[in-house]
Coordinates of C-alpha atoms and ligand atoms in Angstrom, one line a residue:
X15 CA 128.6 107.3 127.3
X16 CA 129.4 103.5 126.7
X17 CA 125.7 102.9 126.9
X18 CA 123.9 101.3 129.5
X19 CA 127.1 98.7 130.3
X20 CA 127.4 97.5 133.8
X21 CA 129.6 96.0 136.1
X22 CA 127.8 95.1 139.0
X23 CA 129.1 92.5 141.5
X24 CA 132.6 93.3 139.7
X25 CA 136.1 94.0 141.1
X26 CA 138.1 96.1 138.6
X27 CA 142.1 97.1 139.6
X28 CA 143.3 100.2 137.6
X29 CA 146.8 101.1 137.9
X30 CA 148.2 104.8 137.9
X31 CA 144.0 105.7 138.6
X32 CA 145.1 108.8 140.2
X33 CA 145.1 111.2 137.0
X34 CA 144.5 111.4 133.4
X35 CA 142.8 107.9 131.6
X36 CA 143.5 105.8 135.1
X37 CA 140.8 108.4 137.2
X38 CA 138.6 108.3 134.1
X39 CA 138.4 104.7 134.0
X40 CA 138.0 104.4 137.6
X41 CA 135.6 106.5 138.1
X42 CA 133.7 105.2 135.3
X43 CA 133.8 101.3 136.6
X44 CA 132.4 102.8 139.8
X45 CA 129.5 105.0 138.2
X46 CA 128.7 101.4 136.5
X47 CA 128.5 99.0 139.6
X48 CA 132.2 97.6 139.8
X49 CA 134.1 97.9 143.3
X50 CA 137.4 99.3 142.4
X51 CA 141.0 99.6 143.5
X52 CA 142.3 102.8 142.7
X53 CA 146.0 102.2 142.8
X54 CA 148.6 105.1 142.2
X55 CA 151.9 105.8 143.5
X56 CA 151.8 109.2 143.2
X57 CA 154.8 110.7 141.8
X58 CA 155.6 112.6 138.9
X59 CA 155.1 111.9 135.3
X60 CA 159.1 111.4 135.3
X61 CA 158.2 108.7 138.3
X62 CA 159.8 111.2 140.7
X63 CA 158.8 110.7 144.3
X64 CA 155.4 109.0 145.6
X65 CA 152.4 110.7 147.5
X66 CA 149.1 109.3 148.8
X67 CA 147.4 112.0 147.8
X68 CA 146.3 111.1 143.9
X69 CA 144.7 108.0 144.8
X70 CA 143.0 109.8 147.8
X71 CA 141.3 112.1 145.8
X72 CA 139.9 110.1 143.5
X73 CA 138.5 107.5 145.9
X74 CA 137.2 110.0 147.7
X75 CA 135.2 111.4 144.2
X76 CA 134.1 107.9 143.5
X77 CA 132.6 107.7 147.4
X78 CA 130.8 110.9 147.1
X79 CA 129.2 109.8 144.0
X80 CA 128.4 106.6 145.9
X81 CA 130.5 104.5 144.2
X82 CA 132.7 102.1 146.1
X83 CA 136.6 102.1 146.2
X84 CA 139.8 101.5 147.9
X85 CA 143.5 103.4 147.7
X86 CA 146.2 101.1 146.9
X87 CA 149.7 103.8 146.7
X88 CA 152.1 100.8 145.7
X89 CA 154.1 100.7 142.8
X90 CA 153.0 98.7 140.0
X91 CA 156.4 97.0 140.5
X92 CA 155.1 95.4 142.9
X93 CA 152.1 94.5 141.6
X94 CA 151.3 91.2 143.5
X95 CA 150.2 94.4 146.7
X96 CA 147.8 96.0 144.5
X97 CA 145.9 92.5 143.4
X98 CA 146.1 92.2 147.4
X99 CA 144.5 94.9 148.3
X100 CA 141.5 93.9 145.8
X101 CA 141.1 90.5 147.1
X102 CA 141.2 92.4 151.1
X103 CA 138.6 94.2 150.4
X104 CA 136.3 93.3 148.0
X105 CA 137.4 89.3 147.7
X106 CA 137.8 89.2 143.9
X107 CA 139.0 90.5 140.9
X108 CA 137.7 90.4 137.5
X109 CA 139.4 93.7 135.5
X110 CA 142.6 94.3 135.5
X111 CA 143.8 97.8 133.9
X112 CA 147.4 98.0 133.5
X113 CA 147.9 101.9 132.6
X114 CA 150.0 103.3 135.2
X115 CA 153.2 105.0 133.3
X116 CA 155.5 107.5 133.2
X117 CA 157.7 108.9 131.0
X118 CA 161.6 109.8 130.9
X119 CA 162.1 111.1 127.1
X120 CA 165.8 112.1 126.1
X121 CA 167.5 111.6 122.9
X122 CA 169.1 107.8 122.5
X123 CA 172.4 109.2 122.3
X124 CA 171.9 111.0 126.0
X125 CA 169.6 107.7 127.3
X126 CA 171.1 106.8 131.2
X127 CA 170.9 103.3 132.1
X128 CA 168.7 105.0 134.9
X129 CA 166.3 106.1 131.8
X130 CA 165.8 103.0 130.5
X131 CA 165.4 101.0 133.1
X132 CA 163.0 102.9 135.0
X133 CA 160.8 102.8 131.8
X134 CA 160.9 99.1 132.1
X135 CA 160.2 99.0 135.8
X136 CA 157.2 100.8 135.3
X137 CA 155.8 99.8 131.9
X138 CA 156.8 96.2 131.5
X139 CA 157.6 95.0 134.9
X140 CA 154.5 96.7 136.7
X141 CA 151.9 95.2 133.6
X142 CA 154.0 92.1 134.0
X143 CA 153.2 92.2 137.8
X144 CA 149.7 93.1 138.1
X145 CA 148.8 90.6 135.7
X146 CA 150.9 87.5 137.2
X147 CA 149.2 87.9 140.2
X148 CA 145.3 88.4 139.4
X149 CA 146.4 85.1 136.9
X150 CA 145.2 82.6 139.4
X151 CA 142.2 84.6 140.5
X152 CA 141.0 84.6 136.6
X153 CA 141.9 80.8 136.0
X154 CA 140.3 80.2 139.2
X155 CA 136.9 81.8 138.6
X156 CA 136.8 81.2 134.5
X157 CA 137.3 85.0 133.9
X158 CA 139.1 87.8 133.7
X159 CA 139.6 91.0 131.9
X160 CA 142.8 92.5 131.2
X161 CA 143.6 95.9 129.6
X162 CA 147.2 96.8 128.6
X163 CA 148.3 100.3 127.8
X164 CA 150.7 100.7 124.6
X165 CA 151.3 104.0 122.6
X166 CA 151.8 105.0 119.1
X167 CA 155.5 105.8 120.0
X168 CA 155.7 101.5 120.5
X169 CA 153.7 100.9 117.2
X170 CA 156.0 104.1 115.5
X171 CA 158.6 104.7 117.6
X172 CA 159.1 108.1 118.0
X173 CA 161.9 110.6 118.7
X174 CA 163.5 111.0 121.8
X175 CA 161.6 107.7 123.7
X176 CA 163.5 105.2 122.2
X177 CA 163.1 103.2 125.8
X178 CA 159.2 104.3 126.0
X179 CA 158.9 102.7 122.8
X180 CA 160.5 100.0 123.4
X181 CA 158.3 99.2 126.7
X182 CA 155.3 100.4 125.3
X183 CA 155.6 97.9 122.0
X184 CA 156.7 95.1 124.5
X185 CA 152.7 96.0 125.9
X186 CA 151.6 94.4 122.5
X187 CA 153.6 91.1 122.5
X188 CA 152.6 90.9 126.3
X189 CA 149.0 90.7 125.2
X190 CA 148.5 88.8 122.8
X191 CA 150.7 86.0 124.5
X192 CA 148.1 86.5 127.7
X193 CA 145.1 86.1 125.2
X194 CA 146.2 83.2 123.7
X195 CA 147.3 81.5 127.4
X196 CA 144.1 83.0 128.7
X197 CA 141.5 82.2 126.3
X198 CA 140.3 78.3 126.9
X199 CA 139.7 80.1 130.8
X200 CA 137.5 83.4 129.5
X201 CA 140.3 85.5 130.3
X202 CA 140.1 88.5 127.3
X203 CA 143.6 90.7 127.2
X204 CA 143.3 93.4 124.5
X205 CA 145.8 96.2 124.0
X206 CA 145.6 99.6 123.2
X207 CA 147.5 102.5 122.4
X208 CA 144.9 105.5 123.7
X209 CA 145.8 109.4 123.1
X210 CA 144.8 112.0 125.4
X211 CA 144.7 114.9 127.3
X212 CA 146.6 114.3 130.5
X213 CA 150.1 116.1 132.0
X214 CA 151.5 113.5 130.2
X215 CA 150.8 114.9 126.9
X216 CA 150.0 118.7 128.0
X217 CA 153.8 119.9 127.6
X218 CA 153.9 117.7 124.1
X219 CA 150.5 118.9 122.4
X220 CA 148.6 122.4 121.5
X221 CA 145.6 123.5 124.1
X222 CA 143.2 123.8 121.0
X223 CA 144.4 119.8 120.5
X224 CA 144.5 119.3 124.7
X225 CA 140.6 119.8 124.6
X226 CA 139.5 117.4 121.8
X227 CA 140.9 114.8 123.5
X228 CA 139.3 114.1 126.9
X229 CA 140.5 110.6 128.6
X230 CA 136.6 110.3 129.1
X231 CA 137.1 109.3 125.5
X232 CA 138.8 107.1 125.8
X233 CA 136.7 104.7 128.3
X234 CA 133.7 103.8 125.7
X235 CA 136.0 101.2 123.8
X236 CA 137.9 100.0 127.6
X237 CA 134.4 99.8 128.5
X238 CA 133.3 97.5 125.5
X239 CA 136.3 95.5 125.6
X240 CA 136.4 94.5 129.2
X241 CA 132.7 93.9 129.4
X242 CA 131.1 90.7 129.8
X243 CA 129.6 90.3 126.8
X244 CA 133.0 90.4 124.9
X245 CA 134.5 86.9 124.3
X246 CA 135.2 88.2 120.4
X247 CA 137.9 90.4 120.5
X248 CA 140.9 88.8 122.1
X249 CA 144.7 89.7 121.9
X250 CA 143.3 93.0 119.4
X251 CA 145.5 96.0 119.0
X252 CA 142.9 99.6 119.1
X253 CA 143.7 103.1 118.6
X254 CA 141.6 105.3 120.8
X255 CA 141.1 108.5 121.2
X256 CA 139.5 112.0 120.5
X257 CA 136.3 109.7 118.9
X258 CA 138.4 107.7 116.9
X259 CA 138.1 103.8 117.6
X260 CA 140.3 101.3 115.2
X261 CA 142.1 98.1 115.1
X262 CA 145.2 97.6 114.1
X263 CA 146.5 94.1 113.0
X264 CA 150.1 92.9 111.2
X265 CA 150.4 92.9 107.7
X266 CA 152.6 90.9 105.9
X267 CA 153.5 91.2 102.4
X268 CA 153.4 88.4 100.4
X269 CA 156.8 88.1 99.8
X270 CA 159.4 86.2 98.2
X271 CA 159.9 82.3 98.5
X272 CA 163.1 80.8 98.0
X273 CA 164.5 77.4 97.9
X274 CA 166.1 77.1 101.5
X275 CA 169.5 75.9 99.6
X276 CA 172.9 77.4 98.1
X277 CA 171.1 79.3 96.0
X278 CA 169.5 81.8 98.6
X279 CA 172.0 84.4 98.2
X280 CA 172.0 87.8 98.8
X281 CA 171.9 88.4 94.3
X282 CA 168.6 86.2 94.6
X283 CA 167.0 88.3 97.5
X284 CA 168.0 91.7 95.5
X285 CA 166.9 90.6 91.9
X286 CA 163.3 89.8 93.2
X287 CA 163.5 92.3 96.5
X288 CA 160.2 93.9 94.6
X289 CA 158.6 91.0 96.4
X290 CA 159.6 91.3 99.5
X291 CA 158.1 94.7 99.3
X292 CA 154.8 93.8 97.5
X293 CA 152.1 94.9 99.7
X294 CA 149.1 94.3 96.9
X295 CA 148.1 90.5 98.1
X296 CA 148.5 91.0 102.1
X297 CA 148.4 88.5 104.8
X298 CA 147.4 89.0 108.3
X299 CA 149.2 86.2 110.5
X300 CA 148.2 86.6 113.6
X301 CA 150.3 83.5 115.2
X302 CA 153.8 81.2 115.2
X303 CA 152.2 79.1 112.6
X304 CA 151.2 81.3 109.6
X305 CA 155.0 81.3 109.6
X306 CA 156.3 78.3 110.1
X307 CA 153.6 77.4 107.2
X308 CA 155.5 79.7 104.8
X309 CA 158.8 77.8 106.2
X310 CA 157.2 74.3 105.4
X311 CA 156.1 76.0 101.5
X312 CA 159.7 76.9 101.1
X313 CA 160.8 73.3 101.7
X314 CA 158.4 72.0 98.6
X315 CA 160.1 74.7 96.0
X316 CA 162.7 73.6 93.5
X317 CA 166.1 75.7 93.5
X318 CA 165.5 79.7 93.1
X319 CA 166.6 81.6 90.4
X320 CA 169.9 83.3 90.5
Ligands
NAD160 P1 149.2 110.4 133.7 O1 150.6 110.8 134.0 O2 148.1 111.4 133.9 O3 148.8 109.1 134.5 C1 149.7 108.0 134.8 C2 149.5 107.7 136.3 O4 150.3 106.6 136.6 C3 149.8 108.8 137.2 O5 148.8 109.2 138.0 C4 151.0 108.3 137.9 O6 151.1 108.8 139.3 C5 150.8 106.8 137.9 N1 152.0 106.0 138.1 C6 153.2 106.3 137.5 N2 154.1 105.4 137.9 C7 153.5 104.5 138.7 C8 153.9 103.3 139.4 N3 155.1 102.9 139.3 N4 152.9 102.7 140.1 C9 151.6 103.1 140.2 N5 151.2 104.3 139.6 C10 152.1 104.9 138.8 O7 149.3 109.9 132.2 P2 148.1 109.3 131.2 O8 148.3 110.1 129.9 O9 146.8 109.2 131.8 O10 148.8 107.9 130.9 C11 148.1 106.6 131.2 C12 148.7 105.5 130.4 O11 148.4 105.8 129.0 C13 150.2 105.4 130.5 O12 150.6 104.1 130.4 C14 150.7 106.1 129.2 O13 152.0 105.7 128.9 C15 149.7 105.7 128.2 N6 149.5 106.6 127.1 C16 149.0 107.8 127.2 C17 148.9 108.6 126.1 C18 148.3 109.9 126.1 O14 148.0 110.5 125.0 N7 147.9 110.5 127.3 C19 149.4 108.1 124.8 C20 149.9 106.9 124.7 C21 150.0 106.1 125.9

């Protein structure tokens, strides 16, 4: 698996390393060199309650592989402990992993405040947390890998997690912010929305389903994309999971330009609305400016039909 990549002399931080994809990339950085923080609070999947015990285990599996690792059993909330606990022990961080989560699914008409919020806490606050405070570190030292964790449910939505969606698409904007802020000082932030087994999804998925999708599958394309040797791919969306590696990227049509004047009614948007809709020349803007470019191409037209 993930070929002969290594990590030595590396400090890699994974969040919610205690089960499912977090213990599979942890133990995986260890097997390949890299010192590593195995942070997780502990509770339930609903973030119910805390317990040392996850974290325990698994730095005690990476230890009696003879790997090296420390317990961190904070919240990612507050992430600026678990970045401390890397620097107190090892002196340094290089990979950051933001994948702790949790879920609290109920239809948007029964969502609680309490629902929502605790989705954010943990999804958008906690990556937001982690990453502010290994930031320095990374500028400091010219590098830094970071790893966000969306879901299909953010790029879909999907019934029932309006609020998981919500934080999980939020994961997307997040990164490729951090990739462009990051990039002039070798920090790489990619995103991606993994599936797999874990008790996560064992309740929501069929056993025969369960066992092609090992989190251990997952790790090949983490692996790739926090490596080294990857200055390419920067502020990249990926599917991952049961084998299957892709990339996803925005896709505009190439829509309907009207004169910015009194003619852009509503009758001139429906009359050519088969433009807006035309998906047959795409474009794939992938920053601010591709738009404000269209904006500056709408300013040259004469007055739009009517
Ligand atoms: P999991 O429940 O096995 O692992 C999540 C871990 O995060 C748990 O060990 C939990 O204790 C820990 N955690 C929860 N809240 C925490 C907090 N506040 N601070 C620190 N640790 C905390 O689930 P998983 O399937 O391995 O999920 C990992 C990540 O992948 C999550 O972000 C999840 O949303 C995302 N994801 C998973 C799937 C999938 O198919 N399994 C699909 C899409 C996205």
């Amino acid at each position: 698996m993930s070929g002969h990549l290594r990590y030595d002399g590396q400090v890699a931080v994974v969040t919610g390393a205690g089960g499912g994809l977090g213990k599979a990339y942890a133990t995986f950085f260890a097997s390949r060199g890299a010192k590593v923080v195995v942070n997780d609070l502990g509770g339930s999947f609903k973030g119910e309650g805390n317990s040392t015990k996850a974290a325990d285990v698994v730095v005690n599996e990476i230890k009696a592989a003879g790997g090296e690792a420390v317990a961190n059993y904070d919240s990612v909330a507050d992430g600026a402990k678990i970045i401390e606990t890397a620097i107190k022990a090892f002196g340094r961080i290089d990979i950051l992993i933001n994948n702790a989560g949790i879920l609290r699914d109920v239809s948007f008409k029964n969502m609680k405040d309490a629902d929502w919020d605790l989705i954010m806490t943990v999804h958008v606050k906690g990556a937001y947390k982690c990453a502010r405070a290994a930031w320095p570190y990374f500028r400091k030292q010219k590098y830094g890998r970071v790893i966000n964790t969306a879901s299909a449910a953010g790029l879909f939505g999907n019934f029932g997690q309006a609020n998981y969606s919500a934080g999980k698409l939020a994961m997307v904007g997040f990164t490729e912010t951090l990739a462009k802020e990051g990039a002039k000082y070798n920090i790489v932030c990619n995103v991606i929305a993994p599936i797999a087994a874990s008790r996560m999804t064992e309740t929501v998925m069929p056993p025969e389903m369960l066992e092609n999708l090992k989190p251990d599958w997952v790790v090949p394309l983490v692996a790739v994309l926090v490596h080294k040797d990857n200055t390419s791919e920067n502020g990249a969306i990926f599917e991952a999971g049961g084998g299957h590696i892709a990339k996803f990227r925005w896709e505009r049509s190439s829509g309907l330009l009207l004169k910015a004047d009194e003619s852009y009614t509503a009758s001139a948007i429906i009359k050519q609305w088969s433009k807006v809709n035309d998906f047959s020349n795409p474009q794939y803007p992938s920053g601010v400016n591709d738009f404000v470019g269209l904006l500056e191409e709408s300013m040259k037209l004469g007055p739009s039909p009517q």
